[in-house]
Amino acid sequence: MNTSNTGVTEQLMISQIMLPYLLPFFILPLLGIIINFFLPKNNGKNFGLAPWIIFISLQAVMLGISAYLHFDFLPALKLTFAAGFKWNWLPSLGIYFDVGIDGLASTFLFFSSLTFLLISLFLGKWFVQEKGRVYLNSFYVVILSVNGTFLSQNLILFYLFWELVLLPILVMVAVYGHKDYRAALMKFFIFTFAGSVAMLSAFIALAVLNYQHFGFWEFDFTSLGRVMALSTPTSVFFMVAFFISFAIKGHVFPFHTWLPQLYEKSPLPVIFLITGVLFNMGAYGFLRFFPNYFLWPMTQTAWGDFFSYLGAFGVVYGAWVALAQTDARRMLAYLSVSHMGYFVMAIFAKNGFALYGSLIQTCVHGLVAVSLLAIFVPLINSETKSEASSSYLLSQWRGLAAKYPWFTTFAFISTMAALALPGTHGFAGEFSILFGSFQEKVGPTLVALVGVVLGALVLLKMFQQLFWGASSEGTSEKNMVVSFSKRYLLAAAISVILTIAIGIYPQPWFAPGQTGLLKFVNTLNLTQR
């Protein structure tokens, strides 16, 4: 009894401590939107540097708090529960504003904050354009949605933040989208709406089953564990429903078909957010729910093998199709599909090493994708190019290495990180996934190895066509005038430092998230004895 009271008292004390640490992740994006509405235009045309400076300042505060929680606060406490606070909302239905942070959430929160900061540095000019207010407000809503998704401890609250991210994406594509964007936007909406229906149906069924068997309405994460224990068919139903929802958001093969078309019709800043946000949200959903709540159907039914092969074929398919693309946007879209295949394969490998690799790969994916996309920022902003479809054709840019050696170095390091070269942050995750998967599921791993080779060919082809070779007619030396802002140079330097630092010594960057996955690994070891 004393132990129970001590535990309750500890949680109450932690809740009071965590309030000032977690509230800024919700208040600061809203504050940024309010400030942005009152900023006057500079000479009636643009907003000057004020919106960008405010955004950088607010994002830096959130990054600082997330870094403190990730590297210092949570490791020192060594908690066995998510530290946060809980406010009544609709308590009779089991719905609360319940937010908390553990090792897994802090890892995603820190890396997403870091990714957002890099995006704002690479894309500084977009914050001062005449339509910059729309992009900036949409960016703030994206940040709010991502923060809320990672911190939510109630399923309904999780669902609301999960769906909120779709609104700014739809707005940005509608405002900034290229010609004939409506078909791509409609396809994106249909897919995401189907995923929303699957998730909401699962949550409602979960609450009904919880009420029927335990006598009360509950949408807490723990209620999912209680319902999963009822029967294997029940757990399989929820696993499939959750998989469809997370797979659509994370563009898992074969639920990815909305992505290449949306990439093609979206401007580069919108592609930055789609790549850096939706992949991470889908991956977080998998890591948050599947290892903890779907252990039984994953290990004791054939579904685990099915999803493992699905992920492996996704690796090969994405890389194979990317190899045939001439438009850089579509090429990078299919590469992202291929990378998500590794992640799915790792989740269902039933191996702790592969699972840890999936965490690393997910968190660095945003950094890798931002670095690759950043290669095209100075190209589409050059003196002779506008952001038209031709700007992304690889054949339009040749011989850049001769004129811009430092830019070539940055692009080379970014390409090698995406290729998972040893010493870069892309290597630790991909190697862990393949090594762990091979121990448990040889067949899917061998299939995925084909995708490794194809993916390398894609990235080397892109780099070779952009930076080497003679200039074509449309890209004579006098036409290839590329400029780089100081913000871009700073972001490129930070990106290179992170690539090498995480690649050489990844353990401290992901230790809190690894601790959050130990419970699953220990349980998995018991089931396999």
Coordinates of C-alpha atoms in Angstrom, one line a residue:
M1 CA 0.0 0.0 0.0
N2 CA 2.8 2.4 0.9
T3 CA 4.5 1.5 -2.4
S4 CA 1.3 2.4 -4.3
N5 CA 0.9 5.7 -2.5
T6 CA 4.5 6.5 -3.1
G7 CA 4.0 5.9 -6.8
V8 CA 1.0 8.2 -7.0
T9 CA 2.8 10.9 -5.1
E10 CA 5.8 10.6 -7.5
Q11 CA 3.5 11.0 -10.5
L12 CA 1.8 14.1 -9.0
M13 CA 5.2 15.7 -8.2
I14 CA 6.4 15.0 -11.7
S15 CA 3.2 16.4 -13.3
Q16 CA 3.8 19.7 -11.5
I17 CA 7.4 19.8 -12.6
M18 CA 6.6 19.0 -16.2
L19 CA 4.0 21.6 -16.8
P20 CA 6.4 24.5 -17.7
Y21 CA 8.5 22.2 -19.8
L22 CA 5.7 20.8 -22.0
L23 CA 3.3 23.7 -22.3
P24 CA 5.7 25.7 -24.6
F25 CA 5.4 23.1 -27.3
F26 CA 1.7 24.0 -27.6
I27 CA 1.8 27.7 -26.7
L28 CA 4.8 28.9 -28.8
P29 CA 3.4 27.8 -32.2
L30 CA 0.1 29.5 -31.3
L31 CA 1.9 32.6 -30.1
G32 CA 3.8 32.7 -33.4
I33 CA 0.6 32.7 -35.4
I34 CA -0.8 35.5 -33.3
I35 CA 2.3 37.6 -33.7
N36 CA 2.4 36.9 -37.5
F37 CA -1.1 38.3 -38.0
F38 CA -0.1 41.7 -36.5
L39 CA 3.2 42.1 -38.4
P40 CA 2.9 45.0 -40.9
K41 CA 4.2 44.6 -44.4
N42 CA 7.5 46.2 -45.3
N43 CA 6.8 48.9 -47.9
G44 CA 3.5 47.2 -48.6
K45 CA 5.2 44.3 -50.4
N46 CA 6.8 41.8 -48.0
F47 CA 7.3 41.3 -44.3
G48 CA 11.1 41.8 -44.1
L49 CA 13.1 39.6 -41.9
A50 CA 10.9 40.0 -38.8
P51 CA 8.7 36.8 -39.4
W52 CA 11.8 34.7 -40.0
I53 CA 13.6 36.0 -36.9
I54 CA 10.6 35.4 -34.7
F55 CA 10.2 31.9 -36.1
I56 CA 13.8 31.1 -35.6
S57 CA 13.6 32.4 -32.0
L58 CA 10.5 30.4 -31.1
Q59 CA 11.9 27.3 -32.7
A60 CA 15.2 27.7 -31.0
V61 CA 13.4 27.8 -27.6
M62 CA 11.5 24.6 -28.4
L63 CA 14.7 22.9 -29.6
G64 CA 16.5 24.0 -26.4
I65 CA 13.7 22.6 -24.2
S66 CA 13.5 19.3 -26.1
A67 CA 17.3 18.9 -26.0
Y68 CA 17.3 19.5 -22.2
L69 CA 14.5 16.9 -21.7
H70 CA 16.1 14.5 -24.1
F71 CA 19.7 14.5 -22.9
D72 CA 19.5 15.6 -19.3
F73 CA 16.1 15.6 -17.6
L74 CA 14.6 12.3 -18.6
P75 CA 17.8 10.2 -18.3
A76 CA 18.4 11.6 -14.8
L77 CA 14.8 10.7 -13.6
K78 CA 14.8 7.1 -15.0
L79 CA 11.0 7.0 -15.0
T80 CA 8.9 4.0 -15.8
F81 CA 6.0 6.1 -17.1
A82 CA 5.5 9.1 -19.4
A83 CA 6.1 12.3 -17.4
G84 CA 3.4 14.9 -18.0
F85 CA 0.1 16.4 -16.9
K86 CA -3.5 15.5 -17.3
W87 CA -6.5 17.9 -17.5
N88 CA -10.2 16.9 -17.5
W89 CA -11.9 17.4 -20.9
L90 CA -14.8 14.9 -21.2
P91 CA -14.0 12.6 -18.2
S92 CA -17.3 10.7 -18.4
L93 CA -16.2 9.4 -21.9
G94 CA -12.6 8.8 -20.8
I95 CA -11.3 11.8 -22.9
Y96 CA -8.6 14.0 -21.3
F97 CA -6.0 16.5 -22.3
D98 CA -3.4 14.1 -21.3
V99 CA 0.2 14.8 -22.5
G100 CA 3.5 13.3 -21.4
I101 CA 7.0 12.6 -22.5
D102 CA 9.1 9.5 -22.3
G103 CA 12.3 8.4 -24.0
L104 CA 10.6 7.6 -27.3
A105 CA 8.7 10.9 -27.4
S106 CA 11.7 13.0 -26.4
T107 CA 13.8 11.4 -29.2
F108 CA 11.2 12.3 -31.9
L109 CA 10.5 15.7 -30.4
F110 CA 14.2 16.7 -30.4
F111 CA 14.9 15.5 -33.9
S112 CA 11.8 17.0 -35.3
S113 CA 12.6 20.4 -33.7
L114 CA 16.1 20.1 -35.2
T115 CA 14.7 19.3 -38.6
F116 CA 12.3 22.3 -38.5
L117 CA 15.2 24.6 -37.6
L118 CA 17.2 23.4 -40.5
I119 CA 14.3 23.8 -42.9
S120 CA 13.8 27.4 -41.7
L121 CA 17.5 28.2 -42.4
F122 CA 17.5 26.6 -45.8
L123 CA 14.3 28.4 -46.8
G124 CA 14.7 31.8 -45.3
K125 CA 13.4 33.7 -48.4
W126 CA 10.0 32.0 -48.2
F127 CA 9.3 33.8 -44.9
V128 CA 9.6 37.3 -46.3
Q129 CA 7.6 36.9 -49.6
E130 CA 4.2 38.4 -50.1
K131 CA 2.5 35.0 -49.5
G132 CA 5.0 34.2 -46.8
R133 CA 2.4 34.7 -44.1
V134 CA 0.4 31.7 -45.4
Y135 CA 3.4 29.5 -45.4
L136 CA 4.6 30.7 -42.0
N137 CA 1.2 30.2 -40.3
S138 CA 0.9 26.8 -42.0
F139 CA 4.4 25.9 -40.7
Y140 CA 3.3 26.9 -37.1
V141 CA 0.3 24.6 -37.4
V142 CA 2.4 21.8 -38.6
I143 CA 4.8 22.2 -35.6
L144 CA 1.8 22.3 -33.2
S145 CA 0.4 19.1 -34.8
V146 CA 3.7 17.3 -34.6
N147 CA 4.4 18.3 -31.0
G148 CA 0.9 17.2 -30.0
T149 CA 1.1 13.9 -31.7
F150 CA 4.4 13.0 -30.0
L151 CA 3.2 14.1 -26.5
S152 CA -0.4 12.9 -26.5
Q153 CA -1.2 10.1 -24.0
N154 CA -4.9 9.9 -24.8
L155 CA -6.1 8.3 -28.1
I156 CA -8.6 11.0 -29.0
L157 CA -6.1 13.7 -28.4
F158 CA -3.6 11.8 -30.4
Y159 CA -6.2 11.5 -33.2
L160 CA -6.9 15.2 -33.2
F161 CA -3.3 16.3 -33.5
W162 CA -2.7 13.5 -36.0
E163 CA -5.3 14.9 -38.3
L164 CA -4.5 18.5 -37.7
V165 CA -1.3 18.3 -39.8
L166 CA -3.4 17.6 -43.0
L167 CA -5.0 21.1 -42.9
P168 CA -1.8 23.2 -43.4
I169 CA -0.5 20.7 -46.0
L170 CA -3.8 21.1 -48.0
V171 CA -3.6 24.9 -47.7
M172 CA 0.0 25.2 -48.8
V173 CA -0.5 23.0 -51.8
A174 CA -3.6 24.9 -52.8
V175 CA -1.9 28.3 -52.4
Y176 CA 1.6 27.4 -53.8
G177 CA 0.9 24.3 -55.9
H178 CA 2.0 24.1 -59.5
K179 CA -0.3 23.7 -62.5
D180 CA -2.9 20.9 -62.3
Y181 CA -2.2 20.4 -58.6
R182 CA -5.9 19.7 -57.9
A183 CA -5.8 16.0 -58.9
A184 CA -2.7 15.4 -56.7
L185 CA -4.4 17.2 -53.8
M186 CA -7.6 15.2 -54.2
K187 CA -5.7 11.9 -54.2
F188 CA -3.8 12.9 -51.1
F189 CA -7.1 13.9 -49.4
I190 CA -8.8 10.6 -50.3
F191 CA -5.9 8.5 -49.1
T192 CA -5.5 10.4 -45.8
F193 CA -9.3 10.4 -45.2
A194 CA -9.3 6.6 -45.6
G195 CA -6.5 6.4 -43.0
S196 CA -8.5 8.7 -40.7
V197 CA -11.6 6.5 -41.0
A198 CA -9.5 3.4 -40.2
M199 CA -8.0 5.0 -37.1
L200 CA -11.2 6.5 -35.8
S201 CA -13.1 3.3 -36.3
A202 CA -10.4 1.4 -34.3
F203 CA -10.5 3.9 -31.5
I204 CA -14.3 3.7 -31.3
A205 CA -14.3 -0.1 -31.3
L206 CA -11.6 0.0 -28.7
A207 CA -13.7 2.2 -26.4
V208 CA -16.8 0.0 -26.9
L209 CA -15.0 -3.2 -26.1
N210 CA -13.4 -1.6 -23.1
Y211 CA -16.8 -0.6 -21.8
Q212 CA -18.4 -4.0 -22.5
H213 CA -15.7 -6.0 -20.7
F214 CA -14.5 -3.6 -18.0
G215 CA -17.5 -1.4 -17.4
F216 CA -16.1 2.1 -18.2
W217 CA -15.3 4.3 -21.2
E218 CA -11.6 4.8 -21.7
F219 CA -9.3 6.2 -24.4
D220 CA -6.1 6.0 -22.5
F221 CA -3.2 4.2 -24.2
T222 CA -3.3 1.5 -21.5
S223 CA -6.9 0.6 -22.6
L224 CA -5.4 -0.7 -25.8
G225 CA -3.3 -3.2 -23.9
R226 CA -6.3 -4.5 -22.0
V227 CA -8.4 -5.0 -25.1
M228 CA -5.5 -6.6 -27.0
A229 CA -5.4 -9.4 -24.3
L230 CA -9.0 -10.4 -25.0
S231 CA -8.4 -12.6 -28.1
T232 CA -6.2 -13.1 -31.1
P233 CA -8.8 -12.1 -33.7
T234 CA -9.5 -8.9 -31.8
S235 CA -5.8 -8.0 -31.7
V236 CA -5.3 -8.8 -35.4
F237 CA -8.3 -6.5 -36.3
F238 CA -6.7 -3.6 -34.4
M239 CA -3.3 -4.3 -35.8
V240 CA -4.5 -4.2 -39.4
A241 CA -6.5 -1.0 -38.8
F242 CA -3.6 0.8 -37.2
F243 CA -1.2 -0.4 -39.9
I244 CA -3.4 1.0 -42.7
S245 CA -3.6 4.4 -40.9
F246 CA 0.1 4.6 -40.2
A247 CA 1.1 3.2 -43.6
I248 CA -0.9 5.9 -45.5
K249 CA 0.6 8.7 -43.5
G250 CA 4.1 7.2 -43.7
H251 CA 3.7 6.4 -47.4
V252 CA 4.4 2.7 -47.0
F253 CA 4.2 0.5 -50.1
P254 CA 1.5 0.0 -51.5
F255 CA -0.2 2.9 -49.8
H256 CA 2.3 5.4 -51.2
T257 CA 0.8 6.3 -54.6
W258 CA -0.3 9.8 -53.5
L259 CA 3.2 10.8 -52.7
P260 CA 5.0 11.1 -56.1
Q261 CA 2.2 13.1 -57.6
L262 CA 2.0 15.4 -54.6
Y263 CA 5.7 16.0 -54.7
E264 CA 5.6 16.8 -58.4
K265 CA 2.8 19.4 -58.0
S266 CA 4.2 21.0 -54.8
P267 CA 6.8 23.7 -54.5
L268 CA 10.1 22.8 -52.7
P269 CA 9.2 24.3 -49.3
V270 CA 6.1 22.2 -49.1
I271 CA 8.0 19.1 -50.1
F272 CA 10.4 19.8 -47.3
L273 CA 7.5 19.6 -44.8
I274 CA 5.8 16.6 -46.3
T275 CA 9.1 14.7 -46.3
G276 CA 10.3 15.8 -42.9
V277 CA 6.9 15.5 -41.1
L278 CA 4.6 12.9 -42.5
F279 CA 7.3 10.1 -42.6
N280 CA 8.2 10.8 -38.9
M281 CA 4.6 10.9 -37.8
G282 CA 3.8 7.6 -39.5
A283 CA 6.9 6.0 -38.1
Y284 CA 6.2 7.3 -34.6
G285 CA 2.8 5.7 -34.7
F286 CA 4.3 2.3 -35.6
L287 CA 6.9 2.6 -32.8
R288 CA 4.5 3.8 -30.2
F289 CA 1.8 1.2 -30.7
F290 CA 3.1 -1.9 -32.5
P291 CA 6.0 -3.1 -30.2
N292 CA 4.0 -2.3 -27.0
Y293 CA 0.5 -3.4 -27.9
F294 CA 0.7 -5.8 -30.9
L295 CA 3.3 -8.2 -29.7
W296 CA 1.0 -11.2 -29.7
P297 CA -0.3 -11.0 -33.3
M298 CA 3.2 -10.0 -34.5
T299 CA 4.9 -13.0 -33.0
Q300 CA 2.2 -15.7 -33.0
T301 CA 0.5 -15.3 -36.3
A302 CA 1.5 -15.2 -40.0
W303 CA 0.9 -11.4 -40.2
G304 CA 4.4 -10.7 -39.0
D305 CA 5.9 -12.5 -41.9
F306 CA 3.5 -11.0 -44.4
F307 CA 4.3 -7.4 -43.3
S308 CA 8.1 -8.2 -43.3
Y309 CA 8.0 -9.2 -46.9
L310 CA 5.8 -6.2 -47.7
G311 CA 8.4 -3.9 -46.3
A312 CA 11.2 -5.7 -48.2
F313 CA 9.4 -5.5 -51.5
G314 CA 8.7 -1.8 -50.7
V315 CA 12.5 -1.3 -50.4
V316 CA 13.1 -2.8 -53.9
Y317 CA 10.1 -1.3 -55.6
G318 CA 10.8 2.2 -54.4
A319 CA 14.4 2.1 -55.5
W320 CA 13.6 0.4 -58.8
V321 CA 11.0 3.0 -59.8
A322 CA 13.2 5.9 -58.6
L323 CA 16.0 4.7 -60.9
A324 CA 13.8 5.3 -63.9
Q325 CA 12.8 8.9 -62.9
T326 CA 14.2 12.0 -64.6
D327 CA 12.4 14.5 -62.3
A328 CA 14.3 14.9 -59.0
R329 CA 11.1 15.3 -57.1
R330 CA 9.6 12.0 -58.2
M331 CA 13.0 10.3 -57.7
L332 CA 13.3 11.5 -54.1
A333 CA 9.6 10.5 -53.5
Y334 CA 10.2 6.9 -54.5
L335 CA 13.5 6.9 -52.5
S336 CA 11.5 7.9 -49.5
V337 CA 9.1 5.0 -50.1
S338 CA 12.1 2.7 -50.3
H339 CA 13.4 3.9 -47.0
M340 CA 10.1 3.4 -45.3
G341 CA 10.3 -0.2 -46.4
Y342 CA 13.3 -0.7 -44.2
F343 CA 11.4 0.6 -41.3
V344 CA 8.4 -1.7 -41.8
M345 CA 10.7 -4.7 -42.2
A346 CA 12.4 -3.8 -38.9
I347 CA 9.2 -3.4 -36.9
F348 CA 8.1 -6.9 -37.8
A349 CA 11.5 -8.5 -37.5
K350 CA 10.9 -9.5 -33.9
N351 CA 14.4 -8.4 -33.1
G352 CA 15.6 -5.7 -30.6
F353 CA 18.6 -4.7 -32.7
A354 CA 16.4 -4.1 -35.8
L355 CA 13.9 -2.2 -33.7
Y356 CA 16.6 0.1 -32.4
G357 CA 17.8 0.6 -36.0
S358 CA 14.3 1.6 -37.0
L359 CA 14.4 4.4 -34.4
I360 CA 17.7 5.7 -35.7
Q361 CA 16.7 5.5 -39.3
T362 CA 13.4 7.3 -38.7
C363 CA 14.9 10.2 -36.7
V364 CA 17.8 10.8 -39.2
H365 CA 15.5 10.4 -42.2
G366 CA 14.3 14.0 -41.7
L367 CA 17.8 15.3 -41.6
V368 CA 18.8 13.2 -44.7
A369 CA 15.8 14.2 -46.7
V370 CA 16.2 17.9 -45.8
S371 CA 19.9 17.7 -46.9
L372 CA 19.0 16.1 -50.2
L373 CA 16.2 18.6 -50.9
A374 CA 18.5 21.5 -49.9
I375 CA 20.7 20.7 -53.0
F376 CA 17.9 22.1 -55.2
V377 CA 17.2 25.3 -53.2
P378 CA 20.0 27.3 -54.8
L379 CA 19.2 25.7 -58.2
I380 CA 15.6 26.8 -58.4
N381 CA 16.5 30.2 -57.0
S382 CA 19.3 30.8 -59.5
E383 CA 19.3 33.9 -61.7
T384 CA 18.2 32.1 -64.8
K385 CA 15.8 29.5 -63.3
S386 CA 12.4 29.8 -61.8
E387 CA 10.6 27.1 -59.9
A388 CA 9.2 25.4 -62.9
S389 CA 9.0 21.7 -63.7
S390 CA 12.2 22.0 -65.8
S391 CA 14.2 23.2 -62.8
Y392 CA 13.9 19.7 -61.3
L393 CA 15.0 17.8 -64.4
L394 CA 18.4 16.3 -63.8
S395 CA 19.3 16.9 -67.4
Q396 CA 19.0 20.7 -66.8
W397 CA 22.0 20.8 -64.5
R398 CA 25.4 19.5 -65.4
G399 CA 29.0 20.3 -64.5
L400 CA 28.2 22.1 -61.2
A401 CA 31.3 20.6 -59.5
A402 CA 33.7 22.7 -61.6
K403 CA 32.2 26.0 -60.5
Y404 CA 31.0 25.3 -57.0
P405 CA 33.4 22.9 -55.2
W406 CA 32.2 23.5 -51.7
F407 CA 28.5 23.1 -52.8
T408 CA 29.6 19.8 -54.4
T409 CA 31.2 18.7 -51.2
F410 CA 28.0 19.4 -49.2
A411 CA 25.9 17.5 -51.9
F412 CA 28.4 14.6 -51.8
I413 CA 28.2 14.2 -48.0
S414 CA 24.4 14.5 -48.1
T415 CA 24.3 11.8 -50.9
M416 CA 26.6 9.5 -49.0
A417 CA 24.4 9.9 -45.9
A418 CA 21.4 8.9 -47.9
L419 CA 23.4 6.0 -49.3
A420 CA 24.2 4.9 -45.7
L421 CA 27.9 5.1 -46.1
P422 CA 29.8 4.2 -42.8
G423 CA 30.7 7.3 -40.8
T424 CA 27.4 9.0 -41.7
H425 CA 24.2 9.1 -39.7
G426 CA 22.4 7.0 -42.3
F427 CA 24.6 4.0 -41.7
A428 CA 23.8 3.2 -38.1
G429 CA 20.1 2.8 -38.7
E430 CA 20.2 0.9 -42.0
F431 CA 23.0 -1.5 -40.8
S432 CA 21.1 -2.2 -37.5
I433 CA 17.9 -3.0 -39.4
L434 CA 19.6 -5.4 -41.9
F435 CA 21.7 -7.0 -39.2
G436 CA 18.8 -7.6 -36.8
S437 CA 16.4 -8.6 -39.5
F438 CA 18.8 -11.2 -40.9
Q439 CA 18.9 -13.0 -37.6
E440 CA 15.1 -13.5 -37.5
K441 CA 13.9 -13.3 -41.1
V442 CA 16.5 -14.2 -43.7
G443 CA 14.1 -14.1 -46.7
P444 CA 12.9 -10.5 -46.4
T445 CA 16.4 -9.3 -45.6
L446 CA 17.8 -10.9 -48.8
V447 CA 15.1 -9.2 -50.8
A448 CA 15.9 -5.9 -49.2
L449 CA 19.6 -6.2 -50.1
V450 CA 18.6 -5.9 -53.7
G451 CA 17.0 -2.6 -52.8
V452 CA 20.2 -1.5 -51.1
V453 CA 22.1 -1.8 -54.4
L454 CA 19.3 -0.1 -56.5
G455 CA 19.1 2.7 -54.0
A456 CA 22.8 3.3 -54.3
L457 CA 22.5 3.5 -58.1
V458 CA 19.7 6.0 -57.8
L459 CA 21.7 8.4 -55.6
L460 CA 24.9 8.1 -57.5
K461 CA 23.0 8.7 -60.8
M462 CA 21.5 11.9 -59.3
F463 CA 24.8 13.2 -58.1
Q464 CA 26.7 12.3 -61.3
Q465 CA 24.1 14.0 -63.5
L466 CA 24.0 17.2 -61.4
F467 CA 27.7 17.8 -60.7
W468 CA 29.7 16.0 -63.3
G469 CA 29.8 15.8 -67.1
A470 CA 29.7 18.5 -69.7
S471 CA 27.0 21.1 -69.7
S472 CA 24.1 20.6 -72.1
E473 CA 22.8 23.3 -74.4
G474 CA 20.3 24.6 -72.0
T475 CA 22.8 24.8 -69.2
S476 CA 25.8 26.6 -70.6
E477 CA 28.3 28.1 -68.1
K478 CA 27.0 31.6 -68.5
N479 CA 23.5 30.4 -67.7
M480 CA 24.5 28.4 -64.6
V481 CA 24.7 31.3 -62.0
V482 CA 23.9 29.9 -58.6
S483 CA 23.9 32.0 -55.5
F484 CA 24.0 31.0 -51.8
S485 CA 22.7 33.0 -48.9
K486 CA 24.5 33.2 -45.5
R487 CA 21.5 31.3 -44.0
Y488 CA 22.0 28.5 -46.5
L489 CA 25.7 28.3 -45.8
L490 CA 25.0 28.1 -42.0
A491 CA 22.4 25.3 -42.5
A492 CA 24.7 23.4 -44.8
A493 CA 27.5 23.5 -42.2
I494 CA 25.1 22.4 -39.4
S495 CA 23.9 19.6 -41.6
V496 CA 27.4 18.3 -42.4
I497 CA 28.4 18.5 -38.7
L498 CA 25.3 16.5 -37.7
T499 CA 25.9 13.9 -40.4
I500 CA 29.4 13.2 -39.2
A501 CA 28.8 13.6 -35.4
I502 CA 25.8 11.2 -35.3
G503 CA 27.4 8.8 -37.7
I504 CA 30.6 8.4 -35.7
Y505 CA 28.9 8.1 -32.3
P506 CA 25.1 7.6 -32.5
Q507 CA 24.5 6.1 -29.1
P508 CA 24.1 9.2 -26.9
W509 CA 21.7 10.7 -29.5
F510 CA 19.3 7.8 -29.3
A511 CA 19.8 6.4 -25.8
P512 CA 16.6 7.8 -24.3
G513 CA 14.6 6.3 -27.2
Q514 CA 16.4 3.0 -26.9
T515 CA 15.5 2.9 -23.2
G516 CA 11.9 3.4 -24.1
L517 CA 12.0 0.3 -26.3
L518 CA 13.7 -2.0 -23.8
K519 CA 10.4 -3.1 -22.3
F520 CA 9.4 -4.5 -25.7
V521 CA 12.8 -6.2 -26.2
N522 CA 12.6 -7.8 -22.7
T523 CA 9.1 -9.1 -23.3
L524 CA 10.0 -10.4 -26.7
N525 CA 12.9 -12.3 -25.2
L526 CA 10.6 -14.0 -22.8
T527 CA 8.1 -15.0 -25.5
Q528 CA 10.9 -16.6 -27.6
R529 CA 12.3 -18.8 -24.7

